[in-house]
């Protein structure tokens, strides 16, 4: 086990020394959720709790629930929530077979960082925990369908995913989720985005919006030791700021 610092040391989160460990993707996901105090938030596949705890650190007063398939990671999420003084209910369950108590509840926000890799196109990871986190067993379309079911009318879904999966995500929104907007995440200016953030609203009818990319790193290449994040990304990753979506 190891303890990683997030948000400039504001959060200290235990994660496995080997296997899957959350990184900046989880922080970016949390920073993209437009939640307000008192709202109810559900994270599907919360792992050790990094995204939910980053969100809870930025927005006090949320009512947060996480669903995690692997009991070891669910236990870590509970431990991390307690250690950081952030309320987070963690339910150990398959998102395709949620317990009755959770299926009877609705949320203002659902966030998710689904596995990135389709196993028909790559090899499985040797570590079982890492494979569950990274290898798609439940189809991406089902993640989105389950999220839509758990949202209140007008509630928002926020997801992070590889850019190549964007067509799959948009197709899966169907008639339940609209007002979709996408923020590409480009590693450097002029480079293709490798990741995208997607937001959509249950019952939304606004036109689709594709925003200009959010650039993660300064300069054309990595030339110095340490971080070279842009000032906007530094504010998100070190200070816990929200991502500012274009209006």
Short mmCIF file of N, CA, C and O in Angstrom, two decimals, residues 34-150:
data_model
loop_
_atom_site.label_atom_id
_atom_site.label_comp_id
_atom_site.label_asym_id
_atom_site.label_seq_id
_atom_site.Cartn_x
_atom_site.Cartn_y
_atom_site.Cartn_z
N UNK A 34 -20.38 19.89 -12.34
CA UNK A 34 -20.92 21.18 -11.91
C UNK A 34 -21.87 21.06 -10.72
O UNK A 34 -23.03 21.49 -10.78
N UNK A 35 -21.39 20.46 -9.64
CA UNK A 35 -22.24 20.19 -8.48
C UNK A 35 -22.25 21.37 -7.52
O UNK A 35 -21.30 22.16 -7.46
N UNK A 36 -23.34 21.47 -6.76
CA UNK A 36 -23.47 22.49 -5.73
C UNK A 36 -23.81 21.87 -4.39
O UNK A 36 -24.30 20.74 -4.31
N UNK A 37 -23.54 22.60 -3.33
CA UNK A 37 -23.78 22.11 -1.97
C UNK A 37 -25.21 21.60 -1.82
O UNK A 37 -26.16 22.21 -2.32
N UNK A 38 -25.35 20.44 -1.15
CA UNK A 38 -26.66 19.86 -0.90
C UNK A 38 -27.13 18.91 -1.97
O UNK A 38 -28.11 18.19 -1.78
N UNK A 39 -26.45 18.88 -3.12
CA UNK A 39 -26.88 18.00 -4.19
C UNK A 39 -26.39 16.57 -3.96
O UNK A 39 -25.42 16.33 -3.24
N UNK A 40 -27.10 15.63 -4.58
CA UNK A 40 -26.78 14.21 -4.44
C UNK A 40 -25.97 13.74 -5.64
O UNK A 40 -26.36 14.00 -6.79
N UNK A 41 -24.87 13.06 -5.35
CA UNK A 41 -23.91 12.68 -6.38
C UNK A 41 -23.62 11.20 -6.28
O UNK A 41 -23.38 10.67 -5.19
N UNK A 42 -23.61 10.51 -7.43
CA UNK A 42 -23.28 9.09 -7.50
C UNK A 42 -22.09 8.91 -8.43
O UNK A 42 -22.10 9.39 -9.56
N UNK A 43 -21.06 8.18 -7.95
CA UNK A 43 -19.96 7.80 -8.83
C UNK A 43 -20.05 6.31 -9.11
O UNK A 43 -20.08 5.49 -8.18
N UNK A 44 -20.06 5.96 -10.37
CA UNK A 44 -20.05 4.57 -10.80
C UNK A 44 -18.61 4.13 -10.98
O UNK A 44 -17.86 4.75 -11.74
N UNK A 45 -18.22 3.06 -10.28
CA UNK A 45 -16.85 2.59 -10.36
C UNK A 45 -15.89 3.52 -9.66
O UNK A 45 -14.96 4.06 -10.27
N UNK A 46 -16.07 3.71 -8.36
CA UNK A 46 -15.33 4.75 -7.64
C UNK A 46 -13.91 4.35 -7.25
O UNK A 46 -13.14 5.20 -6.81
N UNK A 47 -13.55 3.06 -7.39
CA UNK A 47 -12.19 2.66 -7.03
C UNK A 47 -11.87 3.02 -5.59
O UNK A 47 -12.67 2.79 -4.68
N UNK A 48 -10.69 3.60 -5.37
CA UNK A 48 -10.27 3.99 -4.02
C UNK A 48 -10.85 5.33 -3.59
O UNK A 48 -10.52 5.85 -2.53
N UNK A 49 -11.71 5.91 -4.43
CA UNK A 49 -12.44 7.12 -4.03
C UNK A 49 -11.85 8.43 -4.47
O UNK A 49 -12.33 9.49 -4.05
N UNK A 50 -10.84 8.42 -5.34
CA UNK A 50 -10.13 9.66 -5.66
C UNK A 50 -11.05 10.73 -6.25
O UNK A 50 -11.06 11.87 -5.79
N UNK A 51 -11.82 10.40 -7.28
CA UNK A 51 -12.66 11.42 -7.92
C UNK A 51 -13.70 11.97 -6.95
O UNK A 51 -13.88 13.19 -6.84
N UNK A 52 -14.40 11.09 -6.24
CA UNK A 52 -15.43 11.55 -5.31
C UNK A 52 -14.83 12.41 -4.20
O UNK A 52 -15.42 13.43 -3.79
N UNK A 53 -13.67 12.04 -3.71
CA UNK A 53 -13.06 12.81 -2.62
C UNK A 53 -12.53 14.16 -3.12
O UNK A 53 -12.62 15.16 -2.41
N UNK A 54 -12.01 14.20 -4.35
CA UNK A 54 -11.62 15.49 -4.92
C UNK A 54 -12.83 16.40 -5.10
O UNK A 54 -12.77 17.61 -4.83
N UNK A 55 -13.95 15.83 -5.53
CA UNK A 55 -15.17 16.62 -5.67
C UNK A 55 -15.66 17.09 -4.31
O UNK A 55 -16.03 18.27 -4.14
N UNK A 56 -15.65 16.20 -3.33
CA UNK A 56 -16.10 16.58 -1.99
C UNK A 56 -15.21 17.63 -1.34
O UNK A 56 -15.69 18.46 -0.57
N UNK A 57 -13.92 17.62 -1.66
CA UNK A 57 -13.02 18.64 -1.14
C UNK A 57 -13.31 20.01 -1.75
O UNK A 57 -13.17 21.04 -1.10
N UNK A 58 -13.74 20.02 -3.01
CA UNK A 58 -14.03 21.29 -3.69
C UNK A 58 -15.40 21.83 -3.33
O UNK A 58 -15.58 23.06 -3.23
N UNK A 59 -16.38 20.93 -3.15
CA UNK A 59 -17.76 21.35 -2.91
C UNK A 59 -18.25 20.74 -1.60
O UNK A 59 -18.75 19.62 -1.58
N UNK A 60 -18.11 21.44 -0.49
CA UNK A 60 -18.61 20.92 0.78
C UNK A 60 -20.13 20.78 0.76
O UNK A 60 -20.83 21.49 0.04
N UNK A 61 -20.64 19.84 1.55
CA UNK A 61 -22.08 19.71 1.72
C UNK A 61 -22.75 18.82 0.71
O UNK A 61 -23.99 18.74 0.68
N UNK A 62 -22.00 18.12 -0.12
CA UNK A 62 -22.61 17.17 -1.05
C UNK A 62 -23.03 15.90 -0.31
O UNK A 62 -22.47 15.55 0.73
N UNK A 63 -24.00 15.21 -0.88
CA UNK A 63 -24.40 13.88 -0.39
C UNK A 63 -23.88 12.88 -1.42
O UNK A 63 -24.47 12.72 -2.49
N UNK A 64 -22.77 12.23 -1.10
CA UNK A 64 -22.06 11.45 -2.10
C UNK A 64 -22.16 9.94 -1.85
O UNK A 64 -22.05 9.48 -0.71
N UNK A 65 -22.32 9.21 -2.95
CA UNK A 65 -22.35 7.75 -2.92
C UNK A 65 -21.45 7.24 -4.03
O UNK A 65 -21.44 7.79 -5.13
N UNK A 66 -20.69 6.19 -3.73
CA UNK A 66 -19.86 5.54 -4.73
C UNK A 66 -20.22 4.07 -4.84
O UNK A 66 -20.55 3.44 -3.84
N UNK A 67 -20.17 3.55 -6.05
CA UNK A 67 -20.38 2.12 -6.29
C UNK A 67 -19.07 1.54 -6.81
O UNK A 67 -18.46 2.11 -7.73
N UNK A 68 -18.62 0.45 -6.19
CA UNK A 68 -17.37 -0.18 -6.59
C UNK A 68 -17.52 -1.69 -6.58
O UNK A 68 -18.01 -2.26 -5.60
N UNK A 69 -17.12 -2.33 -7.66
CA UNK A 69 -17.26 -3.77 -7.81
C UNK A 69 -16.33 -4.55 -6.88
O UNK A 69 -16.72 -5.55 -6.29
N UNK A 70 -15.09 -4.09 -6.75
CA UNK A 70 -14.07 -4.83 -6.01
C UNK A 70 -14.06 -4.41 -4.54
O UNK A 70 -13.82 -3.25 -4.22
N UNK A 71 -14.28 -5.38 -3.65
CA UNK A 71 -14.40 -5.06 -2.22
C UNK A 71 -13.12 -4.43 -1.68
O UNK A 71 -13.18 -3.54 -0.83
N UNK A 72 -11.95 -4.87 -2.16
CA UNK A 72 -10.71 -4.29 -1.68
C UNK A 72 -10.62 -2.80 -1.95
O UNK A 72 -10.22 -2.01 -1.09
N UNK A 73 -11.03 -2.40 -3.15
CA UNK A 73 -11.02 -0.98 -3.48
C UNK A 73 -12.14 -0.23 -2.76
O UNK A 73 -11.96 0.92 -2.34
N UNK A 74 -13.29 -0.87 -2.60
CA UNK A 74 -14.39 -0.24 -1.86
C UNK A 74 -13.97 0.04 -0.42
O UNK A 74 -14.26 1.11 0.14
N UNK A 75 -13.28 -0.92 0.20
CA UNK A 75 -12.80 -0.73 1.57
C UNK A 75 -11.80 0.42 1.63
O UNK A 75 -11.81 1.22 2.59
N UNK A 76 -10.93 0.52 0.62
CA UNK A 76 -9.99 1.64 0.58
C UNK A 76 -10.72 2.97 0.46
O UNK A 76 -10.34 3.97 1.09
N UNK A 77 -11.78 3.02 -0.36
CA UNK A 77 -12.54 4.26 -0.53
C UNK A 77 -13.15 4.69 0.81
O UNK A 77 -13.13 5.88 1.16
N UNK A 78 -13.69 3.73 1.55
CA UNK A 78 -14.26 4.07 2.87
C UNK A 78 -13.17 4.59 3.80
O UNK A 78 -13.36 5.59 4.51
N UNK A 79 -12.04 3.91 3.79
CA UNK A 79 -10.92 4.32 4.65
C UNK A 79 -10.42 5.71 4.26
O UNK A 79 -10.16 6.56 5.12
N UNK A 80 -10.30 5.96 2.97
CA UNK A 80 -9.81 7.26 2.50
C UNK A 80 -10.79 8.38 2.83
O UNK A 80 -10.38 9.50 3.18
N UNK A 81 -12.07 8.11 2.70
CA UNK A 81 -13.07 9.12 3.05
C UNK A 81 -12.97 9.49 4.53
O UNK A 81 -12.97 10.68 4.89
N UNK A 82 -12.87 8.49 5.38
CA UNK A 82 -12.76 8.75 6.82
C UNK A 82 -11.47 9.50 7.14
O UNK A 82 -11.48 10.45 7.94
N UNK A 83 -10.36 9.11 6.52
CA UNK A 83 -9.08 9.73 6.81
C UNK A 83 -9.04 11.19 6.38
O UNK A 83 -8.34 12.01 6.99
N UNK A 84 -9.81 11.54 5.35
CA UNK A 84 -9.81 12.91 4.85
C UNK A 84 -11.00 13.73 5.33
O UNK A 84 -11.16 14.88 4.93
N UNK A 85 -11.84 13.13 6.17
CA UNK A 85 -12.96 13.87 6.75
C UNK A 85 -14.02 14.27 5.75
O UNK A 85 -14.65 15.33 5.88
N UNK A 86 -14.25 13.42 4.72
CA UNK A 86 -15.26 13.70 3.69
C UNK A 86 -16.28 12.59 3.70
O UNK A 86 -15.93 11.41 3.63
N UNK A 87 -17.55 12.95 3.79
CA UNK A 87 -18.61 11.94 3.82
C UNK A 87 -18.77 11.29 2.45
O UNK A 87 -18.98 11.98 1.45
N UNK A 88 -18.66 9.97 2.42
CA UNK A 88 -18.82 9.21 1.18
C UNK A 88 -19.35 7.83 1.53
O UNK A 88 -18.66 7.04 2.18
N UNK A 89 -20.56 7.54 1.11
CA UNK A 89 -21.12 6.20 1.25
C UNK A 89 -20.60 5.36 0.10
O UNK A 89 -20.70 5.76 -1.06
N UNK A 90 -20.04 4.19 0.40
CA UNK A 90 -19.50 3.32 -0.64
C UNK A 90 -20.25 1.99 -0.62
O UNK A 90 -20.30 1.32 0.41
N UNK A 91 -20.83 1.64 -1.76
CA UNK A 91 -21.60 0.41 -1.91
C UNK A 91 -20.80 -0.55 -2.77
O UNK A 91 -20.40 -0.21 -3.88
N UNK A 92 -20.55 -1.75 -2.25
CA UNK A 92 -19.86 -2.77 -3.04
C UNK A 92 -20.90 -3.50 -3.88
O UNK A 92 -21.76 -4.20 -3.35
N UNK A 93 -20.84 -3.31 -5.19
CA UNK A 93 -21.85 -3.91 -6.07
C UNK A 93 -21.39 -3.82 -7.51
O UNK A 93 -20.57 -2.97 -7.87
N UNK A 94 -21.93 -4.72 -8.33
CA UNK A 94 -21.79 -4.63 -9.78
C UNK A 94 -22.77 -3.56 -10.24
O UNK A 94 -23.96 -3.58 -9.85
N UNK A 95 -22.32 -2.62 -11.06
CA UNK A 95 -23.23 -1.55 -11.48
C UNK A 95 -24.40 -2.09 -12.28
O UNK A 95 -25.44 -1.44 -12.39
N UNK A 96 -24.26 -3.31 -12.84
CA UNK A 96 -25.36 -3.93 -13.57
C UNK A 96 -26.35 -4.64 -12.65
O UNK A 96 -27.39 -5.12 -13.11
N UNK A 97 -26.03 -4.72 -11.35
CA UNK A 97 -26.91 -5.40 -10.39
C UNK A 97 -26.91 -4.60 -9.09
O UNK A 97 -26.55 -5.11 -8.03
N UNK A 98 -27.31 -3.35 -9.19
CA UNK A 98 -27.32 -2.49 -8.02
C UNK A 98 -28.33 -2.98 -7.00
O UNK A 98 -29.41 -3.48 -7.37
N UNK A 99 -28.04 -2.85 -5.71
CA UNK A 99 -29.00 -3.27 -4.69
C UNK A 99 -30.27 -2.43 -4.75
O UNK A 99 -30.27 -1.29 -5.22
N UNK A 100 -31.35 -2.99 -4.24
CA UNK A 100 -32.65 -2.32 -4.30
C UNK A 100 -32.61 -0.93 -3.69
O UNK A 100 -33.21 0.01 -4.21
N UNK A 101 -31.89 -0.80 -2.58
CA UNK A 101 -31.84 0.49 -1.91
C UNK A 101 -31.25 1.58 -2.76
O UNK A 101 -31.62 2.76 -2.63
N UNK A 102 -30.32 1.22 -3.64
CA UNK A 102 -29.70 2.20 -4.52
C UNK A 102 -30.54 2.43 -5.77
O UNK A 102 -30.63 3.55 -6.28
N UNK A 103 -31.19 1.39 -6.27
CA UNK A 103 -32.04 1.54 -7.45
C UNK A 103 -33.27 2.39 -7.17
O UNK A 103 -33.88 2.91 -8.10
N UNK A 104 -33.62 2.54 -5.90
CA UNK A 104 -34.79 3.36 -5.56
C UNK A 104 -34.44 4.84 -5.38
O UNK A 104 -35.32 5.65 -5.12
N UNK A 105 -33.18 5.18 -5.52
CA UNK A 105 -32.73 6.56 -5.31
C UNK A 105 -32.37 7.23 -6.63
O UNK A 105 -32.00 6.58 -7.60
N UNK A 106 -32.49 8.55 -6.65
CA UNK A 106 -32.11 9.32 -7.83
C UNK A 106 -31.15 10.42 -7.41
O UNK A 106 -31.14 10.86 -6.26
N UNK A 107 -30.34 10.88 -8.37
CA UNK A 107 -29.23 11.77 -8.06
C UNK A 107 -29.22 12.98 -9.00
O UNK A 107 -29.68 12.91 -10.14
N UNK A 108 -28.65 14.07 -8.48
CA UNK A 108 -28.48 15.27 -9.29
C UNK A 108 -27.34 15.12 -10.29
O UNK A 108 -27.35 15.73 -11.36
N UNK A 109 -26.34 14.32 -9.90
CA UNK A 109 -25.16 14.12 -10.75
C UNK A 109 -24.72 12.67 -10.69
O UNK A 109 -24.77 12.04 -9.63
N UNK A 110 -24.28 12.16 -11.83
CA UNK A 110 -23.57 10.88 -11.90
C UNK A 110 -22.26 11.14 -12.61
O UNK A 110 -22.22 11.80 -13.66
N UNK A 111 -21.17 10.66 -12.03
CA UNK A 111 -19.87 10.75 -12.67
C UNK A 111 -19.27 9.37 -12.83
O UNK A 111 -19.58 8.46 -12.05
N UNK A 112 -18.42 9.21 -13.84
CA UNK A 112 -17.83 7.90 -14.10
C UNK A 112 -16.58 8.04 -14.94
O UNK A 112 -16.49 8.91 -15.81
N UNK A 113 -15.62 7.17 -14.64
CA UNK A 113 -14.39 7.02 -15.40
C UNK A 113 -14.32 5.55 -15.82
O UNK A 113 -13.58 4.76 -15.23
N UNK A 114 -15.13 5.15 -16.82
CA UNK A 114 -15.20 3.73 -17.18
C UNK A 114 -13.88 3.21 -17.72
O UNK A 114 -13.02 3.98 -18.17
N UNK A 115 -13.69 1.89 -17.69
CA UNK A 115 -12.47 1.31 -18.28
C UNK A 115 -12.27 1.81 -19.71
O UNK A 115 -13.21 1.91 -20.49
N UNK A 116 -11.01 2.09 -20.03
CA UNK A 116 -10.69 2.70 -21.32
C UNK A 116 -10.56 1.69 -22.46
O UNK A 116 -10.76 2.03 -23.63
N UNK A 117 -10.18 0.44 -22.16
CA UNK A 117 -9.69 -0.44 -23.21
C UNK A 117 -10.66 -1.59 -23.49
O UNK A 117 -11.07 -2.31 -22.58
N UNK A 118 -10.98 -1.75 -24.77
CA UNK A 118 -11.80 -2.87 -25.22
C UNK A 118 -10.89 -4.09 -25.37
O UNK A 118 -9.92 -4.05 -26.12
N UNK A 119 -11.21 -5.17 -24.66
CA UNK A 119 -10.29 -6.29 -24.62
C UNK A 119 -10.22 -7.07 -25.94
O UNK A 119 -9.31 -7.86 -26.14
N UNK A 120 -11.14 -6.83 -26.85
CA UNK A 120 -11.01 -7.44 -28.17
C UNK A 120 -9.86 -6.81 -28.95
O UNK A 120 -9.41 -7.35 -29.95
N UNK A 121 -9.37 -5.66 -28.45
CA UNK A 121 -8.31 -4.93 -29.17
C UNK A 121 -7.00 -4.88 -28.39
O UNK A 121 -6.10 -4.13 -28.74
N UNK A 122 -6.87 -5.63 -27.30
CA UNK A 122 -5.64 -5.58 -26.53
C UNK A 122 -5.55 -6.72 -25.55
O UNK A 122 -6.48 -7.51 -25.40
N UNK A 123 -4.42 -6.77 -24.84
CA UNK A 123 -4.17 -7.84 -23.88
C UNK A 123 -4.60 -7.42 -22.49
O UNK A 123 -4.52 -6.25 -22.12
N UNK A 124 -5.02 -8.40 -21.70
CA UNK A 124 -5.43 -8.13 -20.32
C UNK A 124 -4.22 -7.82 -19.45
O UNK A 124 -3.12 -8.33 -19.68
N UNK A 125 -4.43 -6.98 -18.44
CA UNK A 125 -3.38 -6.69 -17.46
C UNK A 125 -3.16 -7.89 -16.56
O UNK A 125 -4.09 -8.64 -16.27
N UNK A 126 -1.93 -8.07 -16.10
CA UNK A 126 -1.61 -9.22 -15.24
C UNK A 126 -2.25 -9.10 -13.87
O UNK A 126 -2.71 -10.08 -13.29
N UNK A 127 -2.32 -7.87 -13.33
CA UNK A 127 -2.91 -7.66 -12.01
C UNK A 127 -4.43 -7.64 -12.12
O UNK A 127 -4.98 -6.86 -12.91
N UNK A 128 -5.16 -8.47 -11.35
CA UNK A 128 -6.62 -8.53 -11.48
C UNK A 128 -7.31 -7.20 -11.21
O UNK A 128 -8.25 -6.82 -11.92
N UNK A 129 -6.86 -6.47 -10.19
CA UNK A 129 -7.49 -5.19 -9.89
C UNK A 129 -7.30 -4.18 -10.99
O UNK A 129 -8.21 -3.43 -11.35
N UNK A 130 -6.10 -4.18 -11.56
CA UNK A 130 -5.82 -3.27 -12.67
C UNK A 130 -6.65 -3.64 -13.90
O UNK A 130 -7.16 -2.77 -14.61
N UNK A 131 -6.81 -4.93 -14.15
CA UNK A 131 -7.59 -5.37 -15.30
C UNK A 131 -9.05 -4.96 -15.19
O UNK A 131 -9.65 -4.49 -16.15
N UNK A 132 -9.63 -5.12 -14.00
CA UNK A 132 -11.02 -4.70 -13.81
C UNK A 132 -11.18 -3.20 -14.04
O UNK A 132 -12.16 -2.73 -14.62
N UNK A 133 -10.18 -2.42 -13.60
CA UNK A 133 -10.27 -0.97 -13.74
C UNK A 133 -10.07 -0.50 -15.17
O UNK A 133 -10.65 0.51 -15.57
N UNK A 134 -9.24 -1.22 -15.94
CA UNK A 134 -8.86 -0.74 -17.26
C UNK A 134 -9.50 -1.49 -18.42
O UNK A 134 -9.63 -0.93 -19.51
N UNK A 135 -9.86 -2.75 -18.22
CA UNK A 135 -10.39 -3.55 -19.30
C UNK A 135 -11.92 -3.56 -19.31
O UNK A 135 -12.55 -3.87 -18.30
N UNK A 136 -12.50 -3.19 -20.43
CA UNK A 136 -13.96 -3.06 -20.51
C UNK A 136 -14.63 -4.44 -20.50
O UNK A 136 -14.55 -5.18 -21.46
N UNK A 137 -15.31 -4.74 -19.39
CA UNK A 137 -16.13 -5.95 -19.30
C UNK A 137 -17.60 -5.59 -19.51
O UNK A 137 -18.32 -6.26 -20.25
N UNK A 138 -18.03 -4.53 -18.84
CA UNK A 138 -19.38 -3.99 -19.05
C UNK A 138 -19.33 -2.97 -20.18
O UNK A 138 -18.52 -2.04 -20.13
N UNK A 139 -20.14 -3.11 -21.23
CA UNK A 139 -20.07 -2.18 -22.36
C UNK A 139 -20.26 -0.73 -21.93
O UNK A 139 -21.04 -0.43 -21.01
N UNK A 140 -19.54 0.15 -22.59
CA UNK A 140 -19.63 1.58 -22.29
C UNK A 140 -21.07 2.06 -22.40
O UNK A 140 -21.52 2.90 -21.60
N UNK A 141 -21.81 1.55 -23.36
CA UNK A 141 -23.21 1.96 -23.52
C UNK A 141 -24.04 1.62 -22.29
O UNK A 141 -24.97 2.37 -21.94
N UNK A 142 -23.70 0.54 -21.60
CA UNK A 142 -24.45 0.16 -20.41
C UNK A 142 -24.10 1.06 -19.23
O UNK A 142 -24.97 1.38 -18.42
N UNK A 143 -22.86 1.49 -19.12
CA UNK A 143 -22.50 2.48 -18.10
C UNK A 143 -23.39 3.72 -18.26
O UNK A 143 -23.92 4.26 -17.27
N UNK A 144 -23.55 4.17 -19.50
CA UNK A 144 -24.33 5.39 -19.74
C UNK A 144 -25.81 5.15 -19.49
O UNK A 144 -26.50 6.00 -18.92
N UNK A 145 -26.31 3.99 -19.87
CA UNK A 145 -27.72 3.67 -19.62
C UNK A 145 -28.01 3.63 -18.12
O UNK A 145 -29.03 4.17 -17.66
N UNK A 146 -27.14 3.01 -17.35
CA UNK A 146 -27.34 2.92 -15.91
C UNK A 146 -27.26 4.31 -15.27
O UNK A 146 -28.03 4.65 -14.37
N UNK A 147 -26.32 5.12 -15.74
CA UNK A 147 -26.22 6.49 -15.23
C UNK A 147 -27.52 7.25 -15.49
O UNK A 147 -28.03 7.97 -14.61
N UNK A 148 -28.07 7.11 -16.69
CA UNK A 148 -29.31 7.82 -17.03
C UNK A 148 -30.45 7.39 -16.11
O UNK A 148 -31.27 8.22 -15.70
N UNK A 149 -30.52 6.11 -15.80
CA UNK A 149 -31.58 5.62 -14.91
C UNK A 149 -31.49 6.24 -13.52
O UNK A 149 -32.51 6.45 -12.86
N UNK A 150 -30.30 6.52 -13.06
CA UNK A 150 -30.11 7.00 -11.70
C UNK A 150 -30.21 8.52 -11.59
O UNK A 150 -30.19 9.06 -10.49
#
